[in-house]
PDB file of C-alpha atoms in Angstrom:
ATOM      1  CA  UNK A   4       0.000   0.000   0.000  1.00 87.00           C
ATOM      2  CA  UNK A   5       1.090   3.497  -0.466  1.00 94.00           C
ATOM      3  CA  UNK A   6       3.110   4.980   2.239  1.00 96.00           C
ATOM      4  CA  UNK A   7       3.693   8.750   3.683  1.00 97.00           C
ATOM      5  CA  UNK A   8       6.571   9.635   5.258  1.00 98.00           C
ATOM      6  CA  UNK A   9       6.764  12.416   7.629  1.00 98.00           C
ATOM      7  CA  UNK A  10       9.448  13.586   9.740  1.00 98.00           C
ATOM      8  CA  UNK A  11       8.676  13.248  13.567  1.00 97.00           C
ATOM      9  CA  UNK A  12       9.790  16.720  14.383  1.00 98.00           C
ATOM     10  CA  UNK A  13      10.544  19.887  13.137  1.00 98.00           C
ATOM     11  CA  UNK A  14      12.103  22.905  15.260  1.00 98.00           C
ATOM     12  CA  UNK A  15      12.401  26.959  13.778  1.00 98.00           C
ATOM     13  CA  UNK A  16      13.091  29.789  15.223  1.00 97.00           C
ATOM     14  CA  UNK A  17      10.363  32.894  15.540  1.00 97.00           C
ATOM     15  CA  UNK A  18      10.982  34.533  11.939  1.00 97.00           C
ATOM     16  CA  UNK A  19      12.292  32.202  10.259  1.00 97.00           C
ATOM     17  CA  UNK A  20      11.192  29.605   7.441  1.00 98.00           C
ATOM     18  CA  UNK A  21       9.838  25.854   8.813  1.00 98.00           C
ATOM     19  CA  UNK A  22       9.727  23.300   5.905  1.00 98.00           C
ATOM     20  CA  UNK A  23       8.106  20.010   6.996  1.00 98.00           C
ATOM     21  CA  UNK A  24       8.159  17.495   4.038  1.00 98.00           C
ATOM     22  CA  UNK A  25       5.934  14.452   3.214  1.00 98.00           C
ATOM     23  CA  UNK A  26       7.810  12.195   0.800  1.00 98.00           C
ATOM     24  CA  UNK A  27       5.927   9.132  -1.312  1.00 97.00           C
ATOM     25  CA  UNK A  28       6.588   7.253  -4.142  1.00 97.00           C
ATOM     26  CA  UNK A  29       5.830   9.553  -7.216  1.00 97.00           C
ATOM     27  CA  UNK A  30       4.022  11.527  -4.996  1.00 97.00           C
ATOM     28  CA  UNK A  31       4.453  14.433  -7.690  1.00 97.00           C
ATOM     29  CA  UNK A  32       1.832  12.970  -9.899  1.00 96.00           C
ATOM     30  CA  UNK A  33      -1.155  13.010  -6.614  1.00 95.00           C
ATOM     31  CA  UNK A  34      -2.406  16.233  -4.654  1.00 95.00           C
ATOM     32  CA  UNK A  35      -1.552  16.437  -1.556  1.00 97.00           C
ATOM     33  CA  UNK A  36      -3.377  18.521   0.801  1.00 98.00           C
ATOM     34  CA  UNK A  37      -2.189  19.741   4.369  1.00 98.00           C
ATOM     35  CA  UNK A  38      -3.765  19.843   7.685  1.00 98.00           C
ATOM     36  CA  UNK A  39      -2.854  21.370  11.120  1.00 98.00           C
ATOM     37  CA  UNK A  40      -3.908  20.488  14.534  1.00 97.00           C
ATOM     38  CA  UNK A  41      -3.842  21.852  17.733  1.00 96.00           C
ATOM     39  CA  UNK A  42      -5.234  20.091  20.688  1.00 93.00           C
ATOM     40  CA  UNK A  43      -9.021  20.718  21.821  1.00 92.00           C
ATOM     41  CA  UNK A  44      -9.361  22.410  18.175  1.00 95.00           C
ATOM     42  CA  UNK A  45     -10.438  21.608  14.729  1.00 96.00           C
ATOM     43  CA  UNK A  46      -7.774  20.440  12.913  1.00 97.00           C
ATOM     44  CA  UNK A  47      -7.455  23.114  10.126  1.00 98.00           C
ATOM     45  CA  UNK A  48      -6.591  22.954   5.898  1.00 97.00           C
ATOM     46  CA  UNK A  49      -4.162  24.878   5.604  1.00 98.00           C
ATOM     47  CA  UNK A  50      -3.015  23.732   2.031  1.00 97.00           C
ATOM     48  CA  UNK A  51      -4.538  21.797  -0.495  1.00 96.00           C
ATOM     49  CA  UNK A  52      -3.926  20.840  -3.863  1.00 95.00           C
ATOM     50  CA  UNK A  53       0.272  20.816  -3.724  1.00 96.00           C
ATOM     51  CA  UNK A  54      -0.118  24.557  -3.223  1.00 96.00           C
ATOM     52  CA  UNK A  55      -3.421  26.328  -3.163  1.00 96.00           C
ATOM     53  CA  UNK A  56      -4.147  28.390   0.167  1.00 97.00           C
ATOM     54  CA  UNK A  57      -7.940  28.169   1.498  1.00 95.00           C
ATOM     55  CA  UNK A  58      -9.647  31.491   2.492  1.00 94.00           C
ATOM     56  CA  UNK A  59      -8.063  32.966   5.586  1.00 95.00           C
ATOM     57  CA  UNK A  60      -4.954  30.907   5.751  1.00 97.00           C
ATOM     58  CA  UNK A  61      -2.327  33.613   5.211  1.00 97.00           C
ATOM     59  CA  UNK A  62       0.140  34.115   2.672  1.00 97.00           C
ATOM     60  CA  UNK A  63       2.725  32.369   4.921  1.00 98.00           C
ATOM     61  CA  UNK A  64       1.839  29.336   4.245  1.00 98.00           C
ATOM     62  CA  UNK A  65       2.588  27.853   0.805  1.00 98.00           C
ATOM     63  CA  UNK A  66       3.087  24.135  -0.385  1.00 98.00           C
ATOM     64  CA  UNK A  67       5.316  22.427  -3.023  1.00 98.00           C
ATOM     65  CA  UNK A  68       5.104  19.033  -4.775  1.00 98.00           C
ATOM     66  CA  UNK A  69       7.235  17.537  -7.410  1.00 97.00           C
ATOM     67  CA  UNK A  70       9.244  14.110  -7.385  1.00 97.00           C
ATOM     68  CA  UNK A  71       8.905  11.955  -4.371  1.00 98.00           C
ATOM     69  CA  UNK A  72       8.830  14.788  -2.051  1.00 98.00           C
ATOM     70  CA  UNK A  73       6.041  17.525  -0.955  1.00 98.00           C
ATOM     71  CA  UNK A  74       6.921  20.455   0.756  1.00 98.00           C
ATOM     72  CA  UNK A  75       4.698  22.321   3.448  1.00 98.00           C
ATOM     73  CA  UNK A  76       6.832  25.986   3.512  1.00 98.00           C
ATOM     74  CA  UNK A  77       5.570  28.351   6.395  1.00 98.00           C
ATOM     75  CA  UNK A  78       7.569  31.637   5.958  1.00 98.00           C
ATOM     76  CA  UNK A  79       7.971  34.410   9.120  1.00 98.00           C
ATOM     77  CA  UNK A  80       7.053  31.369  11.707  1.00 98.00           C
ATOM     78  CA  UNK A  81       4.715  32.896  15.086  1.00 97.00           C
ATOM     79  CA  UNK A  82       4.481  31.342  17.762  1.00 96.00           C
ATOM     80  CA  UNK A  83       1.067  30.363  16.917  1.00 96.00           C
ATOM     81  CA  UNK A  84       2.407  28.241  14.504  1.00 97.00           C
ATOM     82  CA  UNK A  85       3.546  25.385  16.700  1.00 97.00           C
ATOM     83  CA  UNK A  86       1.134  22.787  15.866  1.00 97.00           C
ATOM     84  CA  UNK A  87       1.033  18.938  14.111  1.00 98.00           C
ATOM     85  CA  UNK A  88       1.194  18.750  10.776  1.00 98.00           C
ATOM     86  CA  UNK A  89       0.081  16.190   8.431  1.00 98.00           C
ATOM     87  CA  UNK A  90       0.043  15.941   4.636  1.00 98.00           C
ATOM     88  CA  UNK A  91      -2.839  13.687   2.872  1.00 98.00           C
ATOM     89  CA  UNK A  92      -3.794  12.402  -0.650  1.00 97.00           C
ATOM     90  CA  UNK A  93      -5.731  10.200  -2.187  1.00 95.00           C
ATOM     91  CA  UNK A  94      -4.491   6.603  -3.437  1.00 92.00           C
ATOM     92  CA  UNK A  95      -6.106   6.296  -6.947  1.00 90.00           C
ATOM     93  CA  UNK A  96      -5.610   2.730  -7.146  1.00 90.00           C
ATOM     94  CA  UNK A  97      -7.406   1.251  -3.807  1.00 90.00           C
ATOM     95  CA  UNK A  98      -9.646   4.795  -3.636  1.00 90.00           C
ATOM     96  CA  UNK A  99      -8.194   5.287   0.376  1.00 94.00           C
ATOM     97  CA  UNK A 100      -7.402   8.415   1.662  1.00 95.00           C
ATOM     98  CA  UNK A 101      -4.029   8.265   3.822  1.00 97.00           C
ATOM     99  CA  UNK A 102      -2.668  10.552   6.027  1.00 98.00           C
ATOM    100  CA  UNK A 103       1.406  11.115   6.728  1.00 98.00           C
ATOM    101  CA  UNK A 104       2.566  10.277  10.371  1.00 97.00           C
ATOM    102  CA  UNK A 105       2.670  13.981  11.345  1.00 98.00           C
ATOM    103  CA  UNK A 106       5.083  16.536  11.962  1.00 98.00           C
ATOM    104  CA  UNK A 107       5.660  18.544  15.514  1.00 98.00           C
ATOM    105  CA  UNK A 108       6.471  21.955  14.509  1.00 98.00           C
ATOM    106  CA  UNK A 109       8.014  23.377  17.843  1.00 98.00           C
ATOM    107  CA  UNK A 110       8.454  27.278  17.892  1.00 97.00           C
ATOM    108  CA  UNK A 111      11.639  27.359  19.708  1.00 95.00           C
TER     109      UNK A 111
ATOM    110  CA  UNK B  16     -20.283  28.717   7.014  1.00 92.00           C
ATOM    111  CA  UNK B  17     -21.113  24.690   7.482  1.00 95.00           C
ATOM    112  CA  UNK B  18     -19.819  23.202  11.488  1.00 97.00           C
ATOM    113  CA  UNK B  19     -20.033  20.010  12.334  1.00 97.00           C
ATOM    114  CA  UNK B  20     -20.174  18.804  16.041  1.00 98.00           C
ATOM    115  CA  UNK B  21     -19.527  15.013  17.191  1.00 98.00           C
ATOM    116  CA  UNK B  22     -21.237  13.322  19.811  1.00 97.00           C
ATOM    117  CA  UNK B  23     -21.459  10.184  21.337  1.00 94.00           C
ATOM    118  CA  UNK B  24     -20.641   8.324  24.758  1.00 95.00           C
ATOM    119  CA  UNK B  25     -17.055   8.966  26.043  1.00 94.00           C
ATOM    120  CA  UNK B  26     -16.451   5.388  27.354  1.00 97.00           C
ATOM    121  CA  UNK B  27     -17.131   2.305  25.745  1.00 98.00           C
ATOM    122  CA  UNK B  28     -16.655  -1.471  26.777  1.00 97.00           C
ATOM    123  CA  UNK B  29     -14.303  -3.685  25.341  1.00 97.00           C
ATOM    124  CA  UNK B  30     -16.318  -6.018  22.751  1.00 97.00           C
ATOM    125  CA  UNK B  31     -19.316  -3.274  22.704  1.00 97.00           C
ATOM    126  CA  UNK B  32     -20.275  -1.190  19.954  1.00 98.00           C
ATOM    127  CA  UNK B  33     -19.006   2.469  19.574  1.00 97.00           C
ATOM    128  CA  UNK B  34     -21.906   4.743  17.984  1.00 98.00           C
ATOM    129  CA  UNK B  35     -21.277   8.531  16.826  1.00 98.00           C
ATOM    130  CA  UNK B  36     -23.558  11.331  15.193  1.00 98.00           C
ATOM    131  CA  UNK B  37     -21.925  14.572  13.513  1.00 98.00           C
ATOM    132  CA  UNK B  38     -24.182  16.902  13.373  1.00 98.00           C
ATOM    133  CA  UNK B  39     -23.955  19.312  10.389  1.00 97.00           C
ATOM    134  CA  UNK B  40     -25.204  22.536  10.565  1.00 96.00           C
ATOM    135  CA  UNK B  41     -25.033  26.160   8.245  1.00 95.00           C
ATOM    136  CA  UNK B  42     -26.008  24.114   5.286  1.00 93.00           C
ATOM    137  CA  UNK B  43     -27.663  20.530   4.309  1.00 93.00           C
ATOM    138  CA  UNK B  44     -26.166  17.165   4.276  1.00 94.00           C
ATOM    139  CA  UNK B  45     -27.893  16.223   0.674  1.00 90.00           C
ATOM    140  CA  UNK B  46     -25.120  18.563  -1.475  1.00 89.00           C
ATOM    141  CA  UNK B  47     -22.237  16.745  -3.450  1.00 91.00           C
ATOM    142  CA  UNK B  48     -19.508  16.438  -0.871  1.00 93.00           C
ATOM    143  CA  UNK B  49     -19.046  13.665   1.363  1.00 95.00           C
ATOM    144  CA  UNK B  50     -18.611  12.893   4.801  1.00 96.00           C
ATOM    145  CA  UNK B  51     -15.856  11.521   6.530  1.00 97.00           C
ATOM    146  CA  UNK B  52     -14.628  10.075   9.361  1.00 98.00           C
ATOM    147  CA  UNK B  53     -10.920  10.155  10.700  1.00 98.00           C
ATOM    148  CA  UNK B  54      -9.409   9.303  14.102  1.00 98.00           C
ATOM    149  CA  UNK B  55      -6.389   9.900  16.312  1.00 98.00           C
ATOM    150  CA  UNK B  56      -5.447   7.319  18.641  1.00 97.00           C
ATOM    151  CA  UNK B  57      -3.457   8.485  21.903  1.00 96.00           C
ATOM    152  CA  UNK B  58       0.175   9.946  20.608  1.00 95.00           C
ATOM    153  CA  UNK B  59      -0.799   8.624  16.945  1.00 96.00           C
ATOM    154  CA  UNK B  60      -1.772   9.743  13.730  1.00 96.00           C
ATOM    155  CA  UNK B  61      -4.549  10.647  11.969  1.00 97.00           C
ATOM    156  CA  UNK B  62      -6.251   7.392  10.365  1.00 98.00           C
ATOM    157  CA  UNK B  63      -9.369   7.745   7.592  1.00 97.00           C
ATOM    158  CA  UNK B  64     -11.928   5.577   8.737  1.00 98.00           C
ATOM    159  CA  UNK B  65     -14.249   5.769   6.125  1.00 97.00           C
ATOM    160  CA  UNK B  66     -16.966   8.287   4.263  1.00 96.00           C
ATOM    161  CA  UNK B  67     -20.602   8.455   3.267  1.00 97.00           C
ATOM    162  CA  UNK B  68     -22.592  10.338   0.869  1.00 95.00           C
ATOM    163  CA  UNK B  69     -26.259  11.708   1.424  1.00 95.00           C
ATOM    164  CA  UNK B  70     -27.861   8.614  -0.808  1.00 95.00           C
ATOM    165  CA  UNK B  71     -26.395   6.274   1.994  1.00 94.00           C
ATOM    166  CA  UNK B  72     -23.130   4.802  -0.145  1.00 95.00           C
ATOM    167  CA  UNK B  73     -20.013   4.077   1.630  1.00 96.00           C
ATOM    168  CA  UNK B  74     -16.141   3.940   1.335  1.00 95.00           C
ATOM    169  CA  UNK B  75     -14.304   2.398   4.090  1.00 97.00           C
ATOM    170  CA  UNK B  76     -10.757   1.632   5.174  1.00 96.00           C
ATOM    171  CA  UNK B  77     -10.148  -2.142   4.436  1.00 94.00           C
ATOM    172  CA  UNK B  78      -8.644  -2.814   7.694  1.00 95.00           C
ATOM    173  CA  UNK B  79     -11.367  -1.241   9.233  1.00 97.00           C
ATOM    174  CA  UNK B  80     -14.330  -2.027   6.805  1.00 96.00           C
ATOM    175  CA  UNK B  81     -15.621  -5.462   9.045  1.00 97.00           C
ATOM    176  CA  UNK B  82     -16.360  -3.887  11.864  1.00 98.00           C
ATOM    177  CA  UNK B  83     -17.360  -0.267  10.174  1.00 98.00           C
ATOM    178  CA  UNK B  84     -21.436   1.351   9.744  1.00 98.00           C
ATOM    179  CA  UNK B  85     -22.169   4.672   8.350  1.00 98.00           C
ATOM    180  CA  UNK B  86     -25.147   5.889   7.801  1.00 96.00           C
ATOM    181  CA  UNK B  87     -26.926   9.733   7.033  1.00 96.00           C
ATOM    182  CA  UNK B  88     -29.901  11.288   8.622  1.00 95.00           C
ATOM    183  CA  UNK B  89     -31.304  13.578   6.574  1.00 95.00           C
ATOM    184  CA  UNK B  90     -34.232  14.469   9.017  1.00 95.00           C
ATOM    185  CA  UNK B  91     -31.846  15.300  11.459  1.00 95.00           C
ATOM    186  CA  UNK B  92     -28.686  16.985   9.228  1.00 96.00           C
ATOM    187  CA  UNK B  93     -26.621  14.617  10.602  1.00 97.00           C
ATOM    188  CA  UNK B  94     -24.111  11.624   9.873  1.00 97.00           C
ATOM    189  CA  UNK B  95     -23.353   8.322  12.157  1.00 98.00           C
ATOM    190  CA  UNK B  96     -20.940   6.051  12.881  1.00 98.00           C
ATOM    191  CA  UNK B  97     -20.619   2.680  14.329  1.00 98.00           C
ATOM    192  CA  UNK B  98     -18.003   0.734  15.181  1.00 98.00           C
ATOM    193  CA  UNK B  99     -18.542  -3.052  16.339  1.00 97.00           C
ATOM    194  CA  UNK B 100     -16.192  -5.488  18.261  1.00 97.00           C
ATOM    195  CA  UNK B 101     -13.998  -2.217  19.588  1.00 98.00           C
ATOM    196  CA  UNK B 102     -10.990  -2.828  21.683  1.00 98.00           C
ATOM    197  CA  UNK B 103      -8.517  -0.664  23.444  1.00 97.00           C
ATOM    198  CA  UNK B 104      -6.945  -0.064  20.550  1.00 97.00           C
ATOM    199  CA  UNK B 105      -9.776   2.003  19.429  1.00 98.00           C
ATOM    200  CA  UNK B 106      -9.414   4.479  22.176  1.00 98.00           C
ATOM    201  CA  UNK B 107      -9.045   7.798  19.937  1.00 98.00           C
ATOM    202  CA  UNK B 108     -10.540  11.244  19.568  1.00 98.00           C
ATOM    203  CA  UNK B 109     -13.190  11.007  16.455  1.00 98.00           C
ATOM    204  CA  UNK B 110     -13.342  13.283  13.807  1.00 98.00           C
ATOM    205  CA  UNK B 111     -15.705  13.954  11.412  1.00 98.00           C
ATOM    206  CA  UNK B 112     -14.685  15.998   8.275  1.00 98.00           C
ATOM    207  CA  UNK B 113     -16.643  17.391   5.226  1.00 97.00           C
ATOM    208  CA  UNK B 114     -14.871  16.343   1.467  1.00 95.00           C
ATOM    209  CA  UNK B 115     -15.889  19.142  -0.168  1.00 89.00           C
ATOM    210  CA  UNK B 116     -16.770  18.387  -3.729  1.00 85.00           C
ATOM    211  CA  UNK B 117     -15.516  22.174  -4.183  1.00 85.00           C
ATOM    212  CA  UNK B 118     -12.608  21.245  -4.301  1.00 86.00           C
ATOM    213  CA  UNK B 119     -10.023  18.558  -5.515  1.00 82.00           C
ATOM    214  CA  UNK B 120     -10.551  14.813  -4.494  1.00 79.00           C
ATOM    215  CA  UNK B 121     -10.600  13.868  -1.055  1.00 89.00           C
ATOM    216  CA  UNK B 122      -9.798  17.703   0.299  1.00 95.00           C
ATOM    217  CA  UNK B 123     -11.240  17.645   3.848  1.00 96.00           C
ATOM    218  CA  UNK B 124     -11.839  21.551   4.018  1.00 96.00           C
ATOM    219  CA  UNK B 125     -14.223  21.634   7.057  1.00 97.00           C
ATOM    220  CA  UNK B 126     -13.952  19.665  10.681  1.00 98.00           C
ATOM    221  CA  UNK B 127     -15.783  18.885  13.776  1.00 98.00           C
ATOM    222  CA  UNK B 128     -13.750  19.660  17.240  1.00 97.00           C
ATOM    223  CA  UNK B 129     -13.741  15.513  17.555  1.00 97.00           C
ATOM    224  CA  UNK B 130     -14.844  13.714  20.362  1.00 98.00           C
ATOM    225  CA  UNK B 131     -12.848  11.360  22.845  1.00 98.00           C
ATOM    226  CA  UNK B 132     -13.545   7.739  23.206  1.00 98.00           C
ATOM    227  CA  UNK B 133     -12.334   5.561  25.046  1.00 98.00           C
ATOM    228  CA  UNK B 134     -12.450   1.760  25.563  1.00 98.00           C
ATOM    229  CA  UNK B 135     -12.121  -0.121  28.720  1.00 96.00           C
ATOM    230  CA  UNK B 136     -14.100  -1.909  31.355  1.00 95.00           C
TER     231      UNK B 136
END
């Protein structure tokens, strides 16, 4: 079956750029979407498509995809930021939608 | 704006039979998108469980798809869940997510706040 792969953990300064990957055989040729979740909230999309932004997510956050490797890019990190990550597409051949094992983005 | 909220009981028992409603409100359950299911067990990751569309078809996770019921009520808005033969291993906060048929494939673009459950005796 098709497999996401995640790093565990991801650690950026205030200001500065986080990039959490999400790497999958030919992943380039699928859309992968983005989520983020906080605890005792909604997790949020905050990219879908490789790289399209939904209404109110700013212009921080972008998204990349090519290869075997998307790219979640959030630019200027806030503290606010700090959060679980998870990238998601849909596997065309058993019609399943799988999720990456996360990312912690820690705000240092 | 469409919310969904996710109820159910908070503790099951081992061998029982976990049962969930969403309730969807700021629009109607009978458009194009689907309805989805994903949960997070204790210091996992997330895990699709399955979806259902307003005419009452179905998609489920294989490893899941045994033990797996979903089902729409469209005099009440609102989607369920049930999950039979549950262990501890199902212990996880329950989300249910709208696929929006908006946008591409599979896109979850709106979620409930997800609901603990746990299993044990």
């Amino acid at each position: 079956s098709y497999v996401l792969t995640q790093p565990p953990s991801v650690s950026v300064a205030p200001g500065q750029t986080a990039r959490i990957t999400c790497g999958g055989k030919k992943i380039g040729d699928k859309s992968v979407h983005w989520y983020r979740l906080k605890p005792d909230q909604a997790p949020v999309l905050v990219v879908h498509d490789d790289s399209d932004r939904p209404s109110g997510i700013p212009e921080r956050f972008s998204g990349s995809n090519s290869g075997n490797t998307a790219t979640l890019t959030i630019s200027r990190v806030e503290a606010g930021d700090g959060a679980d990550y998870y990238c998601q597409v849909w596997d065309d051949k058993t019609d399943q939608r799988l999720f990456g094992g996360g990312t912690k983005l820690t705000v240092l | 704006q469409v919310q969904l909220q996710e109820s159910g009981p908070g503790l099951v028992k081992p061998s029982g039979t976990l049962s969930l409603s969403c309730a969807v409100s700021g629009g109607s359950i009978s458009t194009n998108d689907w309805w989805t299911w994903v949960r997070q067990p204790p210091g996992k990751g997330l895990e699709w469980i399955g979806e259902v569309y307003h005419t009452g078809s179905t998609n489920f996770n294989p490893s899941l798809k045994s033990r797996v019921t979903m089902s729409v009520d469209k005099s009440k808005n609102q989607i369920s869940l049930t999950l039979s033969s549950v262990t501890a291993a199902d212990t996880a906060i329950y989300y249910c997510a709208r696929e929006s048929a908006a946008l591409s494939l599979a896109c979850m673009d709106i979620w409930g706040k997800g609901t603990a459950v746990t299993v044990s005796s």
